[in-house]
Every structure is written in structure tokens, then in C-alpha cells.
mmCIF file of C-alpha atoms and ligand atoms in Angstrom:
data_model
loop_
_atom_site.group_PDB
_atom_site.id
_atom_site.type_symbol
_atom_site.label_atom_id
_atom_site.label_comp_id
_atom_site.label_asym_id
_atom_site.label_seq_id
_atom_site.Cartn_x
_atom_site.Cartn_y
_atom_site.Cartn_z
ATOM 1 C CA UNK A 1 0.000 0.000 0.000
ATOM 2 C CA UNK A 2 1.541 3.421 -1.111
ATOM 3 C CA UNK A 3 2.539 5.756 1.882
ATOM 4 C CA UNK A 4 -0.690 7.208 3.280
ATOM 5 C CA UNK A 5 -0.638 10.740 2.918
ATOM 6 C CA UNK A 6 -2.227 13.015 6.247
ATOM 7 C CA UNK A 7 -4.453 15.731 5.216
ATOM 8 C CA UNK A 8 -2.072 18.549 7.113
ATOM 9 C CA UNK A 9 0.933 17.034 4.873
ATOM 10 C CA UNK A 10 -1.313 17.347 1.697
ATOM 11 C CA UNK A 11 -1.950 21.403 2.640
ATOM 12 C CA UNK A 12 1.227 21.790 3.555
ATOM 13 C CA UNK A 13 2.397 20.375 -0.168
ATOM 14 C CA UNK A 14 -0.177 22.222 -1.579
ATOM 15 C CA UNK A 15 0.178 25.125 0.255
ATOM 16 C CA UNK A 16 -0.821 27.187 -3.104
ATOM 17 C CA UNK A 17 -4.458 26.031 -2.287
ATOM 18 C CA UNK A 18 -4.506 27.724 1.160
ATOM 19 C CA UNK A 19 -4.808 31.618 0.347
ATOM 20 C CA UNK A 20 -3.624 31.301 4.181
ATOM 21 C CA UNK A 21 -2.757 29.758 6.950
ATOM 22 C CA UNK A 22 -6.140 30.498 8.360
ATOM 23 C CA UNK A 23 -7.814 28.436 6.276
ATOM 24 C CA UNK A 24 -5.800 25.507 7.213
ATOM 25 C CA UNK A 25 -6.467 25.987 10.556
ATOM 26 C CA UNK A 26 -10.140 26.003 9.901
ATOM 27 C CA UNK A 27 -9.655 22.691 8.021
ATOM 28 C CA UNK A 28 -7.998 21.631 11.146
ATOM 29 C CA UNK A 29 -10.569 22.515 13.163
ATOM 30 C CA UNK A 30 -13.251 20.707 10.972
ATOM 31 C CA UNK A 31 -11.137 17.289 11.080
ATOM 32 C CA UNK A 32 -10.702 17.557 15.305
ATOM 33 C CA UNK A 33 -14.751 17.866 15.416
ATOM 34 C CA UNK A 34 -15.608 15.700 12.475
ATOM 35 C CA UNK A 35 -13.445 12.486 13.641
ATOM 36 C CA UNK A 36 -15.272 12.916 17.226
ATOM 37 C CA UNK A 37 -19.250 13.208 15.866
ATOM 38 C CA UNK A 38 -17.655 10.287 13.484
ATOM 39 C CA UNK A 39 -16.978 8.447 17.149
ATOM 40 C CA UNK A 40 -19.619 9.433 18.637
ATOM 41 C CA UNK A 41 -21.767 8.329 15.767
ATOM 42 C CA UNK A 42 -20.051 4.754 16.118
ATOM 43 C CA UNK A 43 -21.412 4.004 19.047
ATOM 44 C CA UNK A 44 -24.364 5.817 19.029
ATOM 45 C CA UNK A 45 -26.666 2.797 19.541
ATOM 46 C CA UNK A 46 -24.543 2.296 22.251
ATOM 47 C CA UNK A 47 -24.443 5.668 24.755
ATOM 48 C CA UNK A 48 -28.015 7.301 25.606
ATOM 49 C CA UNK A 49 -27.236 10.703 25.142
ATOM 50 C CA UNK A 50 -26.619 9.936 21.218
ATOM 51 C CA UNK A 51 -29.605 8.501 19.773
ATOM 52 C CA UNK A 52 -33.103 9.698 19.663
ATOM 53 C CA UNK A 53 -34.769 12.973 20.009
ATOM 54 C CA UNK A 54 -33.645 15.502 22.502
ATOM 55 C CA UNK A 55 -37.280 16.427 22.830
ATOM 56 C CA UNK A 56 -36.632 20.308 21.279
ATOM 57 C CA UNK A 57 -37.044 21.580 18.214
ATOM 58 C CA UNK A 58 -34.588 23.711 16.128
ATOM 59 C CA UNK A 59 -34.983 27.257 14.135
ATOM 60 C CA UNK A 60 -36.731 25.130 11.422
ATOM 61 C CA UNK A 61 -39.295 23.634 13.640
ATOM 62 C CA UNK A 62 -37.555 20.320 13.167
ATOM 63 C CA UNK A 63 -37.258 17.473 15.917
ATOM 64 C CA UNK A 64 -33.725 17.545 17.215
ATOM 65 C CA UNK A 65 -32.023 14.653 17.590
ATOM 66 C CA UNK A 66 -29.371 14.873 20.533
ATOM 67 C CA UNK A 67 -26.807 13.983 18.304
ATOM 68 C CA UNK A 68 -27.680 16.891 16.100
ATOM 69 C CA UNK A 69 -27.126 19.534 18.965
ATOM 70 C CA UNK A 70 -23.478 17.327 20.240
ATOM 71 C CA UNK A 71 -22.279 18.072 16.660
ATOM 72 C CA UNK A 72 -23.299 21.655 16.850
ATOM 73 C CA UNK A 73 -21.608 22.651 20.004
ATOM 74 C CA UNK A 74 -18.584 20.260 18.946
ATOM 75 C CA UNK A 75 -17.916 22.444 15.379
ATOM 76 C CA UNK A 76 -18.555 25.820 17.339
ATOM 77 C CA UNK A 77 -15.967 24.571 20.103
ATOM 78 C CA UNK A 78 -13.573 23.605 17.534
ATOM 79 C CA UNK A 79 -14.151 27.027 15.297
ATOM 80 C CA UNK A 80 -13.786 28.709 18.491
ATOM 81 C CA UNK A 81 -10.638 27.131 19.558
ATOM 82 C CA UNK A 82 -9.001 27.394 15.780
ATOM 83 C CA UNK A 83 -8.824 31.793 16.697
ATOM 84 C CA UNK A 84 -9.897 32.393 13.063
ATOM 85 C CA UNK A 85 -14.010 32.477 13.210
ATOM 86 C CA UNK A 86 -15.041 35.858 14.035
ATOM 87 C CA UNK A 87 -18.955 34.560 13.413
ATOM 88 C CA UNK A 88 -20.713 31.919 12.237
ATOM 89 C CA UNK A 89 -24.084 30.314 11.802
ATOM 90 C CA UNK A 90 -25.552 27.096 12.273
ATOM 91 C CA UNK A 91 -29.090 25.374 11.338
ATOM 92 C CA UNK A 92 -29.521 24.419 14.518
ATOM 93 C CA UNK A 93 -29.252 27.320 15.918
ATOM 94 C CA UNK A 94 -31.684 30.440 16.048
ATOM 95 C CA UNK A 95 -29.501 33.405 14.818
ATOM 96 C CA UNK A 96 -25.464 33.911 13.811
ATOM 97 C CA UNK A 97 -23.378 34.135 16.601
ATOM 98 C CA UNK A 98 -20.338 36.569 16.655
ATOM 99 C CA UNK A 99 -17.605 35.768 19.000
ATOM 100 C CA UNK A 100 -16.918 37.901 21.985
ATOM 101 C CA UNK A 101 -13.313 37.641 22.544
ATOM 102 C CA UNK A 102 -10.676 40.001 21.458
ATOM 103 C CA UNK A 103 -8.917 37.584 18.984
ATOM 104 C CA UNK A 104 -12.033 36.303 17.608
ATOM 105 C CA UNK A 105 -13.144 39.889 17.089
ATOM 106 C CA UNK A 106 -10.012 39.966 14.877
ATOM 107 C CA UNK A 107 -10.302 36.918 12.709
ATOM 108 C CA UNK A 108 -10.892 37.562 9.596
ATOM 109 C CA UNK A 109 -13.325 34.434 8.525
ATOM 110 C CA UNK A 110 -17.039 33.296 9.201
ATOM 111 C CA UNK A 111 -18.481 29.778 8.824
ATOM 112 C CA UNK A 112 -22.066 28.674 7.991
ATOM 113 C CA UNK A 113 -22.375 25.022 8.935
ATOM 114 C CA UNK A 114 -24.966 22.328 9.135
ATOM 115 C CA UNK A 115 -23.428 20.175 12.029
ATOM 116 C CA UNK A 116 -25.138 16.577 11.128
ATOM 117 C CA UNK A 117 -27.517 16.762 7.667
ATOM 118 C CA UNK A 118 -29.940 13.544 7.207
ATOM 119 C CA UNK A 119 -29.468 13.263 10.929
ATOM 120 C CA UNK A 120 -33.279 11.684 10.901
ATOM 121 C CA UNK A 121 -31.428 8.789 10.042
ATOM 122 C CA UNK A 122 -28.877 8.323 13.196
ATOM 123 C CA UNK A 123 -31.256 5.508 14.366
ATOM 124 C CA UNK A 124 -31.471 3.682 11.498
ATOM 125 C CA UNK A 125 -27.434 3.664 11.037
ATOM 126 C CA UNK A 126 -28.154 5.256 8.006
ATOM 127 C CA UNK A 127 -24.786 7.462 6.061
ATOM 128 C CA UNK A 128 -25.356 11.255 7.717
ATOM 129 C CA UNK A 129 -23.179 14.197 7.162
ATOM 130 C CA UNK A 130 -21.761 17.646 8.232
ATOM 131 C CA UNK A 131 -21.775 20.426 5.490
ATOM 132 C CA UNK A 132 -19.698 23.895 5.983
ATOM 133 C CA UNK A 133 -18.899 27.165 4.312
ATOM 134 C CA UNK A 134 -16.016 29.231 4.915
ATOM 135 C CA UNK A 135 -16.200 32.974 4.035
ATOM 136 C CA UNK A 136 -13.881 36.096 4.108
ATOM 137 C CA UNK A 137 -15.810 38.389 6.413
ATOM 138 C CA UNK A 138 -17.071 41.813 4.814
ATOM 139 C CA UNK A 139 -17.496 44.080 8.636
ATOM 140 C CA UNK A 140 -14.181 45.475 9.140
ATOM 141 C CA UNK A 141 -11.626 43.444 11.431
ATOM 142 C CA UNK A 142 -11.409 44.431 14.979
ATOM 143 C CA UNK A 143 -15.343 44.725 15.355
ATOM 144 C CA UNK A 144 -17.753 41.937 16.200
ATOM 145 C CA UNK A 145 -19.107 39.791 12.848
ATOM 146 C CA UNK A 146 -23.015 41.447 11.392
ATOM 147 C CA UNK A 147 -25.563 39.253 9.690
ATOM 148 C CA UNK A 148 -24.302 40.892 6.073
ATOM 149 C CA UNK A 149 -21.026 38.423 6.987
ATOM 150 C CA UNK A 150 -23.468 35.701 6.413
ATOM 151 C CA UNK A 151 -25.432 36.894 3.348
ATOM 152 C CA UNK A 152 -22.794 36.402 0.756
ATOM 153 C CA UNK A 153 -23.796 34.880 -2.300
ATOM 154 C CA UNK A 154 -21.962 31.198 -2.826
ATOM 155 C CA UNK A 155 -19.286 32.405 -5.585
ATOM 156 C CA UNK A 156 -17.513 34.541 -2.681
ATOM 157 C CA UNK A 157 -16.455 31.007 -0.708
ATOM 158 C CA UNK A 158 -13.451 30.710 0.028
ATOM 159 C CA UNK A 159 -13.588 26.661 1.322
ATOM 160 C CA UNK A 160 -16.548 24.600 1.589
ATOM 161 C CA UNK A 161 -17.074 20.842 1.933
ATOM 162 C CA UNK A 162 -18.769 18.264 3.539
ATOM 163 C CA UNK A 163 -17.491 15.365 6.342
ATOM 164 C CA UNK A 164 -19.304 12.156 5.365
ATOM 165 C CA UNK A 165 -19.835 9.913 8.401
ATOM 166 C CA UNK A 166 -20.506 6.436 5.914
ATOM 167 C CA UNK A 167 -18.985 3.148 5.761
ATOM 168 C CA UNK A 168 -16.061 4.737 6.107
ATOM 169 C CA UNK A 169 -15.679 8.196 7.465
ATOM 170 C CA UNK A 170 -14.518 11.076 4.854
ATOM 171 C CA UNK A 171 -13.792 14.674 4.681
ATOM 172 C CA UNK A 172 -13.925 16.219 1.095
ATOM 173 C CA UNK A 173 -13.177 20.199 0.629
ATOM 174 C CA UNK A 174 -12.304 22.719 -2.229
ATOM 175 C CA UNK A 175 -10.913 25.820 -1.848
ATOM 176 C CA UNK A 176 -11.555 27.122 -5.177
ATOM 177 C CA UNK A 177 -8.510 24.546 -6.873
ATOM 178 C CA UNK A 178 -10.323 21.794 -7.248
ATOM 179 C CA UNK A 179 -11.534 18.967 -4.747
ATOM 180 C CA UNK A 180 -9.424 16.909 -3.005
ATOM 181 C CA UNK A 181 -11.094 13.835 -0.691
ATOM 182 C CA UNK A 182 -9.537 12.420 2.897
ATOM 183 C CA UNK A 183 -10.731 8.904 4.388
ATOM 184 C CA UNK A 184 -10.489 8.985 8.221
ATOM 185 C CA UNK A 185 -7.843 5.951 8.961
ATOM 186 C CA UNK A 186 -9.308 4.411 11.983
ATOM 187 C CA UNK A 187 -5.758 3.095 13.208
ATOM 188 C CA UNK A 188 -3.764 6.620 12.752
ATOM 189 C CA UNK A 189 -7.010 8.702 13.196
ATOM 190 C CA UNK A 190 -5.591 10.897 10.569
ATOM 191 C CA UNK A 191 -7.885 11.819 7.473
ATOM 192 C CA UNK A 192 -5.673 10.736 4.658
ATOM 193 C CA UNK A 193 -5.787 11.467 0.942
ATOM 194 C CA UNK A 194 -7.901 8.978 -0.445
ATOM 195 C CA UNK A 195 -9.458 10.868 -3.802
ATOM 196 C CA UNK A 196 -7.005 13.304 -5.478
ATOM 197 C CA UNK A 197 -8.232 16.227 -7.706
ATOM 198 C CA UNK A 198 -12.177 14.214 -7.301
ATOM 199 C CA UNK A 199 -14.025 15.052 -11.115
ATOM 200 C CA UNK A 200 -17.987 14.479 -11.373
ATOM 201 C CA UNK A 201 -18.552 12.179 -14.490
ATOM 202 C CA UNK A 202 -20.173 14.456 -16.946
ATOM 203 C CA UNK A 203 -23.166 12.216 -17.565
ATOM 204 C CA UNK A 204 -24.408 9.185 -15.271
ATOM 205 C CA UNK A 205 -27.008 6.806 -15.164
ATOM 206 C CA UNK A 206 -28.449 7.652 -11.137
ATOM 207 C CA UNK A 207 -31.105 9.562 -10.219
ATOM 208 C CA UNK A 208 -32.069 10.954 -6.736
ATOM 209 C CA UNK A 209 -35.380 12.602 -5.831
ATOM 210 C CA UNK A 210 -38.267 11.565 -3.277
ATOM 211 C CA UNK A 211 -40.603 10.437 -5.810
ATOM 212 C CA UNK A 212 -43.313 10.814 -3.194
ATOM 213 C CA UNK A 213 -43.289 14.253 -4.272
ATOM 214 C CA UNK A 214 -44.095 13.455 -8.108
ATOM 215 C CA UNK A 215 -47.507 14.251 -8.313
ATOM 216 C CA UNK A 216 -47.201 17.743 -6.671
ATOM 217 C CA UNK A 217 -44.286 18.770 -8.369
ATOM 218 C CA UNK A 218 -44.066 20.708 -11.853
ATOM 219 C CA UNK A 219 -45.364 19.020 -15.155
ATOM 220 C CA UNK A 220 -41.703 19.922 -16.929
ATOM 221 C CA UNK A 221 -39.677 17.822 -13.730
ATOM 222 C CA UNK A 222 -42.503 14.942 -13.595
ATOM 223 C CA UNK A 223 -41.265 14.737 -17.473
ATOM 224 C CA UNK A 224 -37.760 14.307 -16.747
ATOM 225 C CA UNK A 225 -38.149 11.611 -14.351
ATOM 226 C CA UNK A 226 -39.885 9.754 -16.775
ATOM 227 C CA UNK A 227 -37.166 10.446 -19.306
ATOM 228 C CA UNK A 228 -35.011 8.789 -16.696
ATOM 229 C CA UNK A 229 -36.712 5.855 -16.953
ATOM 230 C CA UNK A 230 -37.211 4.957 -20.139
ATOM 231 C CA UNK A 231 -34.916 3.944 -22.677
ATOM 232 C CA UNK A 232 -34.573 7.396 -24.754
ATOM 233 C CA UNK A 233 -31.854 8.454 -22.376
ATOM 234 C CA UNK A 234 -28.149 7.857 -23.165
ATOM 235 C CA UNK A 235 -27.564 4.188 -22.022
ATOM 236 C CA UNK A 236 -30.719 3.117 -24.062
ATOM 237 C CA UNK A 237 -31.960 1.697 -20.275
ATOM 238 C CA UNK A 238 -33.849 2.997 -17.583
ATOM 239 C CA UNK A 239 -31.779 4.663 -15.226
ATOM 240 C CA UNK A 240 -31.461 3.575 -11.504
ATOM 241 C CA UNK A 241 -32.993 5.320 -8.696
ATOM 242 C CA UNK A 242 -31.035 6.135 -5.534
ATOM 243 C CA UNK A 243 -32.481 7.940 -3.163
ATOM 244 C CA UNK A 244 -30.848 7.541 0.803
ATOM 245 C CA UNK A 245 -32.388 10.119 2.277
ATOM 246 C CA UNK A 246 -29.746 11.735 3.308
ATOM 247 C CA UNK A 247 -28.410 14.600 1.124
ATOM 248 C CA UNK A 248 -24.308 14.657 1.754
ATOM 249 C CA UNK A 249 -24.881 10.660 0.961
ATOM 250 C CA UNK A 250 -26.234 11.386 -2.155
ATOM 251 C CA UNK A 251 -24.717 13.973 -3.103
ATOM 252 C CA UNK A 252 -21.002 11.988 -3.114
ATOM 253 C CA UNK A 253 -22.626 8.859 -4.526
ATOM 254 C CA UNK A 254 -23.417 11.323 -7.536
ATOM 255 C CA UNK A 255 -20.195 12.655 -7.366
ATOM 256 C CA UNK A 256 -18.281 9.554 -7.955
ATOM 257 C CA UNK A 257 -20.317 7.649 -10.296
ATOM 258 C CA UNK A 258 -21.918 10.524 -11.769
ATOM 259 C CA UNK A 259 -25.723 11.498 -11.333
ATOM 260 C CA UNK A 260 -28.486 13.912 -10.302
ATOM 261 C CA UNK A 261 -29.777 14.974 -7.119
ATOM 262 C CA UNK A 262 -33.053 16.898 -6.949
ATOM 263 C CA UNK A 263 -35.472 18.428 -4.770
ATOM 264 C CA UNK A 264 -37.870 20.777 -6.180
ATOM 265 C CA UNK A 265 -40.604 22.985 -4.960
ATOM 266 C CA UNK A 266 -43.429 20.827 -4.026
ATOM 267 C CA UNK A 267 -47.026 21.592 -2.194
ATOM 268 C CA UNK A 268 -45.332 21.078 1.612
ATOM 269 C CA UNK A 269 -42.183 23.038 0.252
ATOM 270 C CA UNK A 270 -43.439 26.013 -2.625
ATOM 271 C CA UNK A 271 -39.799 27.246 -1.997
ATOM 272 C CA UNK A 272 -38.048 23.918 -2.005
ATOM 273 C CA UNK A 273 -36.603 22.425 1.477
ATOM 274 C CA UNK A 274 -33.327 22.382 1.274
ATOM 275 C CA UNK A 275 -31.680 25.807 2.655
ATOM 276 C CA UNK A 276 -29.667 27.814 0.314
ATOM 277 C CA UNK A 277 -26.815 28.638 3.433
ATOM 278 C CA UNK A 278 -26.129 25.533 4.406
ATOM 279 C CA UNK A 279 -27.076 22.919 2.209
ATOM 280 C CA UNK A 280 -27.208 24.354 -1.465
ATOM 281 C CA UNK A 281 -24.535 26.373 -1.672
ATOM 282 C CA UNK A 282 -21.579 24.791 0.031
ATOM 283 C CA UNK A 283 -22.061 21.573 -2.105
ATOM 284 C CA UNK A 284 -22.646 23.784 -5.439
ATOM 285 C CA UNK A 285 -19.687 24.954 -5.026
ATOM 286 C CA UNK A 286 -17.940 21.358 -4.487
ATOM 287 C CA UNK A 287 -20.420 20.262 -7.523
ATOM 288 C CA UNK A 288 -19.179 23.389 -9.861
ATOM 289 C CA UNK A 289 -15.342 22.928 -8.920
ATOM 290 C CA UNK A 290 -15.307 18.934 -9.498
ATOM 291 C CA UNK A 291 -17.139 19.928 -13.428
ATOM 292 C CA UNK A 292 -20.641 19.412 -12.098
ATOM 293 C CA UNK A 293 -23.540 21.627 -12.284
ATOM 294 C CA UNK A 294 -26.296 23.081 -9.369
ATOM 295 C CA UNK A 295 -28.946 25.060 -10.065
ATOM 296 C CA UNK A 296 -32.458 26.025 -9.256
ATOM 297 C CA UNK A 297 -33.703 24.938 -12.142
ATOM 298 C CA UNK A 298 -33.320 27.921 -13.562
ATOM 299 C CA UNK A 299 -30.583 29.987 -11.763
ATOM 300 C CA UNK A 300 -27.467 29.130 -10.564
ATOM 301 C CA UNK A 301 -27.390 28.168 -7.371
ATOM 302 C CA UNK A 302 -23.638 29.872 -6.119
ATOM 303 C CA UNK A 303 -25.418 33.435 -7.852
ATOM 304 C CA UNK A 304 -28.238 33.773 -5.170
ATOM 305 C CA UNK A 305 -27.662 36.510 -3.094
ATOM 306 C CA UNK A 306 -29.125 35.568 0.135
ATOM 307 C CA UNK A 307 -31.740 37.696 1.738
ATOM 308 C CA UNK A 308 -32.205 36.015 5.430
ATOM 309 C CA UNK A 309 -30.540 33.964 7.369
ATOM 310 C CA UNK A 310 -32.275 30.605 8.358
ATOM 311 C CA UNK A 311 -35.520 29.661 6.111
ATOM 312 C CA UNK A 312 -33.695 30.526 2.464
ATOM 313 C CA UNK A 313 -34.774 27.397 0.759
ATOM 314 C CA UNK A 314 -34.298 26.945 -2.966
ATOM 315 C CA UNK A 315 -35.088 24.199 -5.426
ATOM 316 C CA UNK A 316 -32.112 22.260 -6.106
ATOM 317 C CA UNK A 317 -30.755 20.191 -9.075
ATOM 318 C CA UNK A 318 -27.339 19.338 -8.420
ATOM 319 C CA UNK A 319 -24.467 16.680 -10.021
ATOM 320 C CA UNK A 320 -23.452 15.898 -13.416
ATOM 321 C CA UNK A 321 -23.017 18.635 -15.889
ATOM 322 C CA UNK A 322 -25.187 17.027 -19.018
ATOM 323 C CA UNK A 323 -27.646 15.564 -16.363
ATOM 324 C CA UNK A 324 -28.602 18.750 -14.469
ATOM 325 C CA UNK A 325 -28.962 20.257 -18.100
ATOM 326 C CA UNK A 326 -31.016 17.813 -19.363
ATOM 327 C CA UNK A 327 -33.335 18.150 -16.833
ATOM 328 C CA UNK A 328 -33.483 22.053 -17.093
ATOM 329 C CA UNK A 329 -34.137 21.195 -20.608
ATOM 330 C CA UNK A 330 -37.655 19.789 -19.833
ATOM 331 C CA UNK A 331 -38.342 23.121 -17.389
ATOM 332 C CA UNK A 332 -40.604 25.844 -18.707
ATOM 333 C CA UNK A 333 -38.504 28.731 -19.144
HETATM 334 P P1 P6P B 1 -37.361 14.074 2.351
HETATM 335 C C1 P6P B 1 -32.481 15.687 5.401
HETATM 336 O O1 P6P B 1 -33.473 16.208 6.256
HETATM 337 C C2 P6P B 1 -32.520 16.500 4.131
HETATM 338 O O2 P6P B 1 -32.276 17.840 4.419
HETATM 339 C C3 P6P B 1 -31.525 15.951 3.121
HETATM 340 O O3 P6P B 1 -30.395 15.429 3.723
HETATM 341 C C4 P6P B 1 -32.320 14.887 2.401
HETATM 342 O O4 P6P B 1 -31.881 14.677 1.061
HETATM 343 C C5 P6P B 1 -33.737 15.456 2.426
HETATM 344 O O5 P6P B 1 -33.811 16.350 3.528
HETATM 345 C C6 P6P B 1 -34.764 14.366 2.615
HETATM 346 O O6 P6P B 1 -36.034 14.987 2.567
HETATM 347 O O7 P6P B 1 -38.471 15.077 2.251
HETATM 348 O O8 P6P B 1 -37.149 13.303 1.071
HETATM 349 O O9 P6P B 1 -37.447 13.174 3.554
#
């Protein structure tokens, strides 16, 4: 087996992908908090206070589960800790939080995270994952972060990424040079490089969507999803339908084999449900740098400039380039 390659060695090589050393402290402070949710998550059927609800509900009226608010205060620890968050803000919690101490007040970065996405599925030991976006703050240094720190459209990230807690645990991140994905070694506890410069086939044969939602979404989408299963699509087949549930899951299923993950606006979402901060436009941004493609349907997706905070949901077709077109295709104009 070649020599395994830590993921502080591999930004130290690459040090050309780190605008600064802030950043890879940042990434640091994602790997200390993702490899202990990944633990935590490993025996969660094991230690009460990890599975089930913790009997609250978050900002977006949703059941916590208690593993849901451990992974929130374990990335705000760790962003805390790293001295290089001046702000950030969290779907679980109810508005953006700017640090109060003096060096925090001085860091020049904010981060918009998603601590555990698809966590419904912690009790079914089903693949759940943690989704961030880094930002260069816009209030000036030396003052506490503002909400307009938050509401910067996706193009201005300056890292985003995603820690998969699957079969195997894995971190994957861009910070505008491409994408680059780390498998958590279980004996070194190191993420190590496991998927250099990671490219989303142009065209694949997977589609993901709750097809529940087919009879109350648009005629245009209901069209393409019968396109994907018939055989007037590329491969002459139906295509296969994947859907886990859990969006981060899906979303790097798609990106390795190629494929298409959708949610549109539906009757119990006009808007969409998944949340342009936190969700949409970290993993657009992963999509668009790996040659893949996220859109509304009709906008792109890393373009929106955000007007609030928590309940910015947008529909969302996201994965391979010729996929996420051909579905547009079928969408009234
Ligand atoms: P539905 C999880 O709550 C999530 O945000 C995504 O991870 C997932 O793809 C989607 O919602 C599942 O939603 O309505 O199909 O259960």
C-alpha cells in the first residue's frame, strides 16, 4: 500500500491552495470535530445521550435529535478554539453568533455550517453528514461579525465541503482549486488522501429525488423523471434510482459515479426544502469545482444573493453537468 498521505501534509504540499494559513487551521478545526461526531456516531446505539430525540425543536421547527445539537456545540468549540471564526451560523441554531473575545473579534473568517444533515437517520445507522462554508468576512476586522457576513452569495467562498460519516468516514473540501477527498484511517485517526483532484462524471445513469413528491411537483420535472426511466436516455436503459435520504450521501454517490440529485418545490415546500446557506450552496460549489452543475432549475445556485438567514430554501438540481442540463431542458422557461 503506497505511503498514506495526512491531510495537514497534503496542505502543507499544496500550500498554493490555502490563500492562508487560516484556512488551514479552519480545516484543522473541521477534522478535530468531524473524527469525534464520526466516534460518537459509532457508538451511538450504544451511549443514551446519542440517539433519539432531545425532545426540542430547532430554528426550522424540526425534531432535534441529541446527536444533532453534540455536533453543533462540537464544530462551534472547535471554530472557536481554531482563533480564526469571528462569526458563524448554524441550522440548529436560532440566529449567527459573533464571538466575543478580542482575537475572535479579529479573525478575519465566518463559517455557515450544518453540524449533522440527514441526521433523521442516526437511528437507522443510516450514512449522515456535516456540510460547511467558509467565508472572508465583509465588517471590518477588529469589530464583532453582522448578519451581512453571512449573506454572501456562494461564488464569494473561500472553502466549503462536507465530512461524510458512511462506511467509512470522509472529509472532502475545495478551496476554489479543485476537490481533493480524505478517508479517516481508523488506526492513525488521521484523514488521509484517499481521492485526489475528485471530477464528477459528466453524464451518469443515477437519479435521486423523493418520488413521493411526483404528483405535486411541476409538469416539466414529472417529465424528466420519466425520461429517466425509459430507454430514450443515453444508455438506451432505464436509469437507476437512488435515493438515501440523506443529502451529503447522495450527493457523493453522484459525485463519484456521476448522477443527479433533486429536490424541487413541491405543495409542503413552494420554496423547495433544502436551505440555500447551508445545504445548497456549500455543495454547489464542491459540484461546480469537481465539473458538475447546481442550479435552481433555472438559476445558478452559487449566484443567489441571500436575503435572510435561516428559512432561504431553494429548489435544487445538483451533479453531473449534461444531467442537471437535461433536466433544465424539460423546465418551462
Ligand atoms: P425528504 C435531510 O433532512 C434532508 O435535508 C436531506 O439530507 C435529504 O436529502 C432530504 O432532507 C430528505 O427529505 O423530504 O425526502 O425526507
Amino acid at each position: 500500500m503506497s505511503k498514506l498521505i495526512p491531510l495537514h501534509d497534503f496542505i502543507s504540499e499544496n500550500h498554493c491552495d490555502f490563500p492562508s494559513t487560516e484556512l488551514s487551521s479552519i480545516l484543522g478545526a473541521i477534522e478535530k470535530a468531524g473524527k469525534n461526531i464520526s466516534k460518537d456516531i459509532r457508538k451511538a446505539g450504544l451511549v443514551d445521550h446519542i440517539l433519539g430525540s432531545k425532545g426540542s425543536q430547532n430554528i426550522q421547527g424540526e425534531e432535534q435529535q441529541k446527536l444533532d445539537v453534540v455536533a453543533d456545540l462540537a464544530f462551534i468549540e472547535a471554530f472557536e478554539e481554531s482563533g480564526q471564526i469571528c462569526g458563524f451560523a448554524s441550522e440548529e441554531n436560532d440566529n449567527f453568533v459573533a464571538f466575543q473575545n478580542k482575537e475572535a473579534k479579529n479573525a478575519t473568517y465566518v463559517v455557515l455550517f450544518d453540524p449533522l444533515d440527514g441526521s433523521s437517520n442516526i437511528d437507522v445507522n443510516v450514512s449522515i453528514g456535516t456540510i460547511f462554508s467558509v467565508y472572508k468576512r465583509i465588517s471590518p476586522l477588529g469589530n464583532e461579525a453582522v448578519l451581512e457576513d453571512m449573506l454572501q452569495e456562494g461564488t464569494k467562498q473561500v472553502l466549503a465541503g462536507y465530512v461524510l460519516y458512511g462506511s467509512s468516514t470522509m472529509l472532502v473540501y475545495s478551496t476554489g482549486n479543485g476537490v481533493n477527498g480524505f478517508t479517516l484511517d481508523p488506526e492513525s485517526e488521521n484523514f488521509c488522501l484517499s481521492h485526489r483532484n475528485m471530477r464528477m462524471p459528466e453524464i451518469g445513469r443515477l437519479y435521486a429525488m423523493n418520488e413521493g413528491n411526483i404528483n405535486e411537483c411541476e409538469e416539466g420535472l414529472s417529465n424528466y423523471i420519466s425520461y429517466c426511466q425509459s430507454r430514450e436516455n443515453q444508455t438506451g436503459m432505464p436509469y437507476s434510482g437512488r435515493y438515501i435520504g440523506s443529502l451529503v450521501a447522495d450527493f457523493h454517490r453522484n459525485l463519484i459515479k456521476g448522477g443527479i440529485y433533486i429536490y424541487p418545490d413541491v405543495l409542503s415546500a413552494p420554496k423547495g426544502k433544502l436551505r440555500l446557506l447551508y445545504e445548497c450552496n456549500p455543495l454547489a460549489f464542491i459540484a461546480e469545482q469537481a465539473g458538475g452543475l447546481a442550479s435552481t432549475g433555472r438559476k445558478r445556485i452559487l449566484e443567489i444573493k441571500p436575503e435572510e438567514l435561516h428559512h432561504q430554501r431553494v429548489p435544487y438540481y445538483v451533479g453531473s453537468k449534461l444531467m442537471v442540463e437535461k433536466a433544465m431542458s424539460f423546465l418551462k422557461k
